PDB file of C-alpha atoms in Angstrom:
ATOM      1  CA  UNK A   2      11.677  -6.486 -27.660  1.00 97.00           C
ATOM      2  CA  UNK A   3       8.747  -9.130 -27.846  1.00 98.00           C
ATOM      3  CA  UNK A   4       5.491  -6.973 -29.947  1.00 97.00           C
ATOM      4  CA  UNK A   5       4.058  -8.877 -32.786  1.00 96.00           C
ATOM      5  CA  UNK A   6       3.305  -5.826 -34.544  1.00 96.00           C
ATOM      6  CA  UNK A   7       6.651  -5.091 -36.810  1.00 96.00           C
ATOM      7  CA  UNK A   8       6.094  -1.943 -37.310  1.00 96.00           C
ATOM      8  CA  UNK A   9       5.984  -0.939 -33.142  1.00 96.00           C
ATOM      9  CA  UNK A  10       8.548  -3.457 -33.062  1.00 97.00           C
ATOM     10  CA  UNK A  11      11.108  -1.786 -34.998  1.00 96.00           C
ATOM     11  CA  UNK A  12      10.429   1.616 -34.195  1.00 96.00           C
ATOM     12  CA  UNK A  13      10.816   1.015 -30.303  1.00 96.00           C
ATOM     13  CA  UNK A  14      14.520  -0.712 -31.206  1.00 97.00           C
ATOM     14  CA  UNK A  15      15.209   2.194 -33.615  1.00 96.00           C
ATOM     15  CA  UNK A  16      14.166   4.940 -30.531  1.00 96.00           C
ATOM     16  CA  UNK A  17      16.075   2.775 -28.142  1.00 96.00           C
ATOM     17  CA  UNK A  18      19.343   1.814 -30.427  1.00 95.00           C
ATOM     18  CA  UNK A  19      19.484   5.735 -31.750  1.00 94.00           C
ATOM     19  CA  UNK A  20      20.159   5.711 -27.232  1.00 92.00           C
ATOM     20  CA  UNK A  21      22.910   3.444 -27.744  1.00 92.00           C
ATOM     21  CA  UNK A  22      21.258   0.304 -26.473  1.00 93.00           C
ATOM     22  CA  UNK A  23      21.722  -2.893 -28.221  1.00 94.00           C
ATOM     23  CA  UNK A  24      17.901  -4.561 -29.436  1.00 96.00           C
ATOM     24  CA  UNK A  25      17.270  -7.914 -30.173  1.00 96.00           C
ATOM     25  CA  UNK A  26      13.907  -8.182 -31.984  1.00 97.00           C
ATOM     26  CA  UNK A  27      10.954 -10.824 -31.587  1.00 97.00           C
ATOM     27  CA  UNK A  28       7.760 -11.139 -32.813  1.00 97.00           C
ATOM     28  CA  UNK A  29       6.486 -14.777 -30.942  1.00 96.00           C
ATOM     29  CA  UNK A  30       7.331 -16.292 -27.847  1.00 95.00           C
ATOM     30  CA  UNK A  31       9.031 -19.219 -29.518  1.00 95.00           C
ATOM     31  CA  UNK A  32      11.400 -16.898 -31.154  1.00 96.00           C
ATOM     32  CA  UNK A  33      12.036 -14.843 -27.645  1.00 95.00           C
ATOM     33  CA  UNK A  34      12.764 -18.213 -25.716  1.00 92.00           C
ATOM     34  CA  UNK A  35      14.923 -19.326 -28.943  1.00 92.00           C
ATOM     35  CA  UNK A  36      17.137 -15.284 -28.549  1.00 92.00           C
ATOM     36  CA  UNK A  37      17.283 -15.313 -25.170  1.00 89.00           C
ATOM     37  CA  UNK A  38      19.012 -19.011 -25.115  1.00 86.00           C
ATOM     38  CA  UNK A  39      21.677 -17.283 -27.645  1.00 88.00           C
ATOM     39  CA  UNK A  40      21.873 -14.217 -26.564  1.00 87.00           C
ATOM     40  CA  UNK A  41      22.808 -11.982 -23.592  1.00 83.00           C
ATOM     41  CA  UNK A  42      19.689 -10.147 -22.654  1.00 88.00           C
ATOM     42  CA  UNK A  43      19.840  -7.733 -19.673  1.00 88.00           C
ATOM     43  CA  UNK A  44      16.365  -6.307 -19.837  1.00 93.00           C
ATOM     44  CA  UNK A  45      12.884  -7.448 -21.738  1.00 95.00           C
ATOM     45  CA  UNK A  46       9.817  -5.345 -22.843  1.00 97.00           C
ATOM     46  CA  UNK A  47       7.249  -7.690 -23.344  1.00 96.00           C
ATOM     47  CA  UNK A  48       3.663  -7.969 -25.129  1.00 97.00           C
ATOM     48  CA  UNK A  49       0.653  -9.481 -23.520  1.00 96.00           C
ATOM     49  CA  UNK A  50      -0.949 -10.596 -26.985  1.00 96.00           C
ATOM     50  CA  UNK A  51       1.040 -12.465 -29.158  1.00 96.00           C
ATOM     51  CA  UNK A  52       0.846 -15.067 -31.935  1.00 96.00           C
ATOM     52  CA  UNK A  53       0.952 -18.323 -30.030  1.00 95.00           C
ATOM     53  CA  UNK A  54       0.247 -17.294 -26.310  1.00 94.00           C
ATOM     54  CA  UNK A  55       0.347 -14.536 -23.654  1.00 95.00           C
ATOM     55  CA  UNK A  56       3.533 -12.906 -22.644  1.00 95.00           C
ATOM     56  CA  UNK A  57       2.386 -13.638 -18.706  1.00 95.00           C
ATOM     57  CA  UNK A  58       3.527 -16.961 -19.913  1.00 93.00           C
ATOM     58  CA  UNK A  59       7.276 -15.839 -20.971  1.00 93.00           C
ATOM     59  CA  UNK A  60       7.256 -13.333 -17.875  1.00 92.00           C
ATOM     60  CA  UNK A  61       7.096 -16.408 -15.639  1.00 88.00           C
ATOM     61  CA  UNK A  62       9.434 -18.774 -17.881  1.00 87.00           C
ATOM     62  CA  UNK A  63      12.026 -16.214 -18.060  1.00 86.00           C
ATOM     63  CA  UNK A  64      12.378 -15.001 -14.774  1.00 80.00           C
ATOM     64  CA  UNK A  65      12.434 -18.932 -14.003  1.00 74.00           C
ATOM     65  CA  UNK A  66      15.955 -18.883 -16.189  1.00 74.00           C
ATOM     66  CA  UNK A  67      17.503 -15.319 -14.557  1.00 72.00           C
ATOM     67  CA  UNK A  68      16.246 -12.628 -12.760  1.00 70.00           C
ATOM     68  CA  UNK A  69      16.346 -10.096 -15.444  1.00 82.00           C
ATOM     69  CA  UNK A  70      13.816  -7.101 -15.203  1.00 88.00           C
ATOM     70  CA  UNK A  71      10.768  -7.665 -17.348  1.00 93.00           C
ATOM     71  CA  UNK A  72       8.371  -4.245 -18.544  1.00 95.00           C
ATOM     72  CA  UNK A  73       5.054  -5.151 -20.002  1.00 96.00           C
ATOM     73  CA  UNK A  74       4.078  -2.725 -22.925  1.00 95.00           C
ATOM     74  CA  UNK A  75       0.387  -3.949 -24.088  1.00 95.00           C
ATOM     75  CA  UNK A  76      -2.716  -2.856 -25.035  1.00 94.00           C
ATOM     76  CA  UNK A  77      -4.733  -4.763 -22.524  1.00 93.00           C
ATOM     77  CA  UNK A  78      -5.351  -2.537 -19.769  1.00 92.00           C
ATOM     78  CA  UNK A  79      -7.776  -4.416 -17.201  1.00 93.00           C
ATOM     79  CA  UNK A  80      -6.797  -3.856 -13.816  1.00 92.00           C
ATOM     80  CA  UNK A  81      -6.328  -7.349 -13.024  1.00 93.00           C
ATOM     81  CA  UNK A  82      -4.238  -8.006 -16.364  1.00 94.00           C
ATOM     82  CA  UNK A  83      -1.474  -5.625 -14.601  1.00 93.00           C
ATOM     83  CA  UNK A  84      -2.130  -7.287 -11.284  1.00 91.00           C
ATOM     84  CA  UNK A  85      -0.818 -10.793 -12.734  1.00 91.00           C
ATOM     85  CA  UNK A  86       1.789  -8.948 -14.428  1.00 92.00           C
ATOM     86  CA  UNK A  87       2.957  -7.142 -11.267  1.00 88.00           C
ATOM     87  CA  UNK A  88       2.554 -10.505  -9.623  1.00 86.00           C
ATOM     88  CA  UNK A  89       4.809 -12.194 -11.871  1.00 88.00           C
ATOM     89  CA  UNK A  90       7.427  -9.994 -10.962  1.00 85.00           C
ATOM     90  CA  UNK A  91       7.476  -7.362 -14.052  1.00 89.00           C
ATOM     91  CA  UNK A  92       9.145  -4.086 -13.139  1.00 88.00           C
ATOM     92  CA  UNK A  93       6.343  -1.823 -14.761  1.00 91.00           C
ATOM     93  CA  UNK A  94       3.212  -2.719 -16.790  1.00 94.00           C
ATOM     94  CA  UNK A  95       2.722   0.095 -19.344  1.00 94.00           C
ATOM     95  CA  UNK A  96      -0.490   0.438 -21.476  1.00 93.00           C
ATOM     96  CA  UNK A  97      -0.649   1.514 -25.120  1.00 93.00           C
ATOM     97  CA  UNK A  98      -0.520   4.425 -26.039  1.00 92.00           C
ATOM     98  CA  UNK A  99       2.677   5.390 -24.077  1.00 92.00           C
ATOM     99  CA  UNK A 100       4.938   8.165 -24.266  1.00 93.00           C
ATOM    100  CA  UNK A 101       8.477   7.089 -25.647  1.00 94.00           C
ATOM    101  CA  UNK A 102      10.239   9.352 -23.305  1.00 93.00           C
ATOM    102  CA  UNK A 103       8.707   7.768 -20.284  1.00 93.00           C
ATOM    103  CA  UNK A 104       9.703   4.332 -21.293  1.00 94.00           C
ATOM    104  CA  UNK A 105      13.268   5.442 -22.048  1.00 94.00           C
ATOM    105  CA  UNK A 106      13.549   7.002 -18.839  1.00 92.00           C
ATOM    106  CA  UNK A 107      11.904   3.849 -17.305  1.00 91.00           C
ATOM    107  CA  UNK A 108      14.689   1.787 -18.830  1.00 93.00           C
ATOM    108  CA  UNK A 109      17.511   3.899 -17.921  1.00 89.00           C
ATOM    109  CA  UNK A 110      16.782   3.752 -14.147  1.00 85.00           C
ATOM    110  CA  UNK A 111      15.656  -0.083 -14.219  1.00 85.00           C
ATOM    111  CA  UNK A 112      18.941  -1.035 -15.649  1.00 85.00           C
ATOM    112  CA  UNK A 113      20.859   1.622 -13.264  1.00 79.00           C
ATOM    113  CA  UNK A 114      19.143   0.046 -10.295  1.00 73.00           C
ATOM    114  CA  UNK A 115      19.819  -3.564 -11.448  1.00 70.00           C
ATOM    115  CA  UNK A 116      23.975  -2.937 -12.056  1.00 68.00           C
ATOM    116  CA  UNK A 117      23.986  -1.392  -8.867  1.00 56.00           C
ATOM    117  CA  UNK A 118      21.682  -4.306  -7.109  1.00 55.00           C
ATOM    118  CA  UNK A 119      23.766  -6.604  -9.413  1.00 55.00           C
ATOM    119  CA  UNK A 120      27.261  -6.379  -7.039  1.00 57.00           C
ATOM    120  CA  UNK A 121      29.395  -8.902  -5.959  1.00 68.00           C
ATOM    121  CA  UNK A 122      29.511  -7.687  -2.137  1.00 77.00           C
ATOM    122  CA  UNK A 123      27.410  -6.347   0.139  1.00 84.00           C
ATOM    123  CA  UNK A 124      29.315  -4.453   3.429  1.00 83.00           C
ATOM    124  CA  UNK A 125      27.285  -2.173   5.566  1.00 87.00           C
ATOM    125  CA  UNK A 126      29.870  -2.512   8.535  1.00 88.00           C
ATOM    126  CA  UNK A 127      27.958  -5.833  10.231  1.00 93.00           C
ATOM    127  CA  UNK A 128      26.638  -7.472   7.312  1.00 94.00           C
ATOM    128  CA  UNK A 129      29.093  -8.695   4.518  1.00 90.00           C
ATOM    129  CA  UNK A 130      28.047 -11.098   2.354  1.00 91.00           C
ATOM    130  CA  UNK A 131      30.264 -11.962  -0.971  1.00 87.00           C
ATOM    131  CA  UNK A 132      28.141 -13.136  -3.813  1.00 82.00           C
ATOM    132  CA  UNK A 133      30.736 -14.747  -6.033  1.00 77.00           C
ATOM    133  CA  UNK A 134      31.882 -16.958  -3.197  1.00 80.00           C
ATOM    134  CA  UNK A 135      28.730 -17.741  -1.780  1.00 85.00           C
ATOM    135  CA  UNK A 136      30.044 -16.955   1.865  1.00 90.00           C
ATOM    136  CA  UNK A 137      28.428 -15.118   4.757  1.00 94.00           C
ATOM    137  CA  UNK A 138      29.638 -12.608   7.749  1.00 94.00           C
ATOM    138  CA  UNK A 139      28.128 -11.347  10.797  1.00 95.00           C
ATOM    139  CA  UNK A 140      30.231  -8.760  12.772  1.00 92.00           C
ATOM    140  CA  UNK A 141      32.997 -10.120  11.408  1.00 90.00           C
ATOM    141  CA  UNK A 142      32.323 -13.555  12.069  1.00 93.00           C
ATOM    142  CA  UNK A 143      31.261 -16.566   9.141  1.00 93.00           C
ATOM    143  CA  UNK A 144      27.964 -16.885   9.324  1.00 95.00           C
ATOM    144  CA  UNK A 145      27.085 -20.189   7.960  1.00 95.00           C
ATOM    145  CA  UNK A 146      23.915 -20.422   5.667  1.00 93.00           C
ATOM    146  CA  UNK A 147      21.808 -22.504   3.780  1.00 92.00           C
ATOM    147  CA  UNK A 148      21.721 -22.809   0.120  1.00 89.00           C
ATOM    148  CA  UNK A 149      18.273 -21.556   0.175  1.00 89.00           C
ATOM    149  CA  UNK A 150      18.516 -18.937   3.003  1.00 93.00           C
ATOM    150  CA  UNK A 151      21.400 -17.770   0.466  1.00 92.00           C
ATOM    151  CA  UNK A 152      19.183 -17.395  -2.578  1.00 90.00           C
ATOM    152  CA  UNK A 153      17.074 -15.565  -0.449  1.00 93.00           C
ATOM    153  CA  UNK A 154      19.489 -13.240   0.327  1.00 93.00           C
ATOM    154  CA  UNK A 155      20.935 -12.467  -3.040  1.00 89.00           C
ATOM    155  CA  UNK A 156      16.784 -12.119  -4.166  1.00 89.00           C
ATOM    156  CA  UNK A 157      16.694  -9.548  -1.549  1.00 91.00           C
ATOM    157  CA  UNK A 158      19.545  -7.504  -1.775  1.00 88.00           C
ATOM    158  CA  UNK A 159      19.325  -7.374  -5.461  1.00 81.00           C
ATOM    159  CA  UNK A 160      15.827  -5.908  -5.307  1.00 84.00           C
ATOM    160  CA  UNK A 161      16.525  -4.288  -1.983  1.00 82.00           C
ATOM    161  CA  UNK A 162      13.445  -1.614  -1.112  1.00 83.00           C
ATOM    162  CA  UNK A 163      10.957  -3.419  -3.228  1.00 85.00           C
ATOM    163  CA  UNK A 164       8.396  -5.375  -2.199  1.00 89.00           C
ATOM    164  CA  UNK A 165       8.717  -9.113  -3.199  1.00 91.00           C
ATOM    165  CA  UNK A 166       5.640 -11.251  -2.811  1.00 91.00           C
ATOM    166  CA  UNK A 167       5.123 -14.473  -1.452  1.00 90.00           C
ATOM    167  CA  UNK A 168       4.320 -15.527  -4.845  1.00 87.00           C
ATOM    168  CA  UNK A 169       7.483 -14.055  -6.474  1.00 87.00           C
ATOM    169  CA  UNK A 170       9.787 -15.392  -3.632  1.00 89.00           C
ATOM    170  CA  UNK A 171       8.197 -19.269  -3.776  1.00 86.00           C
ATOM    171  CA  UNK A 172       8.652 -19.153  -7.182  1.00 82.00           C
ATOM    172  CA  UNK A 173      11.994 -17.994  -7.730  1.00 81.00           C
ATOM    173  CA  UNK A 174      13.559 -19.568  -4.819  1.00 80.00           C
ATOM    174  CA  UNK A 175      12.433 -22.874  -5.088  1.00 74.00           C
ATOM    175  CA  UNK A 176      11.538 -25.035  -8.065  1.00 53.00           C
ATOM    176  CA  UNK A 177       7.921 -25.472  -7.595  1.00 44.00           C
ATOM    177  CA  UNK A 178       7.307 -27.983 -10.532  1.00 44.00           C
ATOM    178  CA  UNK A 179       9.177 -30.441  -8.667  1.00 39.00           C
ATOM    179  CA  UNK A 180       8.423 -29.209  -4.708  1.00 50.00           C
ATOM    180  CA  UNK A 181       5.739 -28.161  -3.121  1.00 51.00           C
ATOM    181  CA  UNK A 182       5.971 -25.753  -0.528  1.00 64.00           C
ATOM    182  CA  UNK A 183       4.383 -22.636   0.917  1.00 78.00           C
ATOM    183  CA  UNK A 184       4.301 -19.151   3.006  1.00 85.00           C
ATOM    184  CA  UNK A 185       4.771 -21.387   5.671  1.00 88.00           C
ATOM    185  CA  UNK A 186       8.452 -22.904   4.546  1.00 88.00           C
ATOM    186  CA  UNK A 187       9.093 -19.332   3.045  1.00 91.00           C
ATOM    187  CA  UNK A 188       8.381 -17.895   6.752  1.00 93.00           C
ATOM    188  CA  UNK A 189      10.274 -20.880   8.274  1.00 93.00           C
ATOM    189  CA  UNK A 190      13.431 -20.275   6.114  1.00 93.00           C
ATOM    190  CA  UNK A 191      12.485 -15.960   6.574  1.00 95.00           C
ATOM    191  CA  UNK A 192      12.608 -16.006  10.242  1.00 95.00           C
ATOM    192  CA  UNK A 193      15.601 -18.497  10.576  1.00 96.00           C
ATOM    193  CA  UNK A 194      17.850 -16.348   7.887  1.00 97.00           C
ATOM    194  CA  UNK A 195      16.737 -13.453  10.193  1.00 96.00           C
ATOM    195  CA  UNK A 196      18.271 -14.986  13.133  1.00 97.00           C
ATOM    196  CA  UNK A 197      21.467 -15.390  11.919  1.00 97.00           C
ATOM    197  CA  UNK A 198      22.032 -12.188  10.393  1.00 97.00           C
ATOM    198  CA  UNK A 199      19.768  -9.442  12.657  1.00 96.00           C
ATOM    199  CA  UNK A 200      20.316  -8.437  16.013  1.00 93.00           C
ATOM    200  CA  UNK A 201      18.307  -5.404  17.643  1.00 91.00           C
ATOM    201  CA  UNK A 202      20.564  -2.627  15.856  1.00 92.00           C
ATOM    202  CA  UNK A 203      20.759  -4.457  12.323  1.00 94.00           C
ATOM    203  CA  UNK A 204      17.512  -5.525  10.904  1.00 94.00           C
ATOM    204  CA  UNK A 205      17.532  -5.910   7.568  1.00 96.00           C
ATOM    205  CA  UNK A 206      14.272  -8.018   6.347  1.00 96.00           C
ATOM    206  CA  UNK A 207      10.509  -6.674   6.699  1.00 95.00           C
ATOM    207  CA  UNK A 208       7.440  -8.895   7.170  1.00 93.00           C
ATOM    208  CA  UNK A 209       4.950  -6.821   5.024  1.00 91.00           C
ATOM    209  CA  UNK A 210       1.556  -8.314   6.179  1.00 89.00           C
ATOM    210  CA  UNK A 211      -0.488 -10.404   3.740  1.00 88.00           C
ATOM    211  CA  UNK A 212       1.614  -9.089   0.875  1.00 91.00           C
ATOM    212  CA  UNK A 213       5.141 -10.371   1.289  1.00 93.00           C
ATOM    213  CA  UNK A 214       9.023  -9.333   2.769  1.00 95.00           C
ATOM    214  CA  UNK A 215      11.078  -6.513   1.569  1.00 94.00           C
ATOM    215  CA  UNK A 216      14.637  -5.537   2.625  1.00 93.00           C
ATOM    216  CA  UNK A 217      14.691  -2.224   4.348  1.00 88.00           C
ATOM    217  CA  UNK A 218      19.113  -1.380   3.778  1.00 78.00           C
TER     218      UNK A 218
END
């Protein structure tokens, strides 16, 4: 929980701990980056406003270090405030004041959909792919991939039915500080993961036009 106001701060933890999660409190980005690099953290609510920055900020540098779920609780509700934090890849951005039922329930089926996104195989019959040994089949054949084409597979099937962005998807599958690249090397590596694993009766990835991909199983 990153709020700089201690008294939201603690009564969100209380609310959520009295649920039987486990909180970790912070009340400045430094000491969020300084938790997180101790602790295990499987889910982050997240300020906008804070002390010394903007929680777009950790939202990006976080979901640079694991793909953990991220839900914005702030004040600031200008449309295109939620728009960057949407495009960051935050689950939910959720204005103050908010209902503490809602978020509980919003936290409950985040983390259910993550564990179950989070498995070490997929198998739908033609597709098989085995996370924890970073191999591929097709109809019962290896399919051999690239490293990246295999990123891009774990991004999708962990957040299978969503839509990722071509923003989200550059950023998280490559390291952008250090190499440039662009929808066009995303489509290249896309369409070329596509024609190893699709045939007419299995397709799994969608081209959503001028937004990004999303997988469809």
């Amino acid at each position: 929980m990153i709020e700089d106001d201690r008294e939201l701060n603690e009564g969100i933890c209380y609310a959520l701990e009295k649920e039987g999660y486990n909180t970790i409190k912070a009340y400045s980005l430094k000491e969020a980056r300084d938790l997180y690099l101790k602790e295990k953290v499987d889910l982050a609510l997240l300020d906008v406003n804070l002390p010394d920055g903007e929680g777009f900020s950790f939202c990006r540098w976080i979901k640079g270090q694991c793909d953990i779920p991220v839900l914005f609780l702030t004040a600031r509700d200008l449309e295109e405030d939620a728009l960057m934090g949407y495009e960051l890849g935050a689950e939910d951005y959720i204005t103050k004041p908010f209902s503490m039922k809602i978020l509980k329930q919003k936290i409950k089926v985040v983390l259910k959909r993550v564990k179950q996104g989070g498995q070490e195989l997929f198998d739908d019959g033609f597709l098989r792919i085995d996370f924890s040994a970073a191999r591929v089949w097709v109809s019962g054949n290896e399919c051999m991939v690239t490293p990246t084409e295999f990123r891009l597979l774990k991004q999708f099937v962990q957040n299978r039915g969503q839509l990722l962005t071509y923003t989200i998807l550059l950023e998280r599958i490559w390291d952008t500080g250090a190499n440039f690249v662009d929808k066009h090397a995303l489509a290249v590596n896309i369409n070329r993961l596509r024609k190893k694993i699709e045939d007419q009766e299995h397709q799994y990835i969608s081209n959503i036009y001028g937004m990004g991909y999303q997988w469809m199983k």
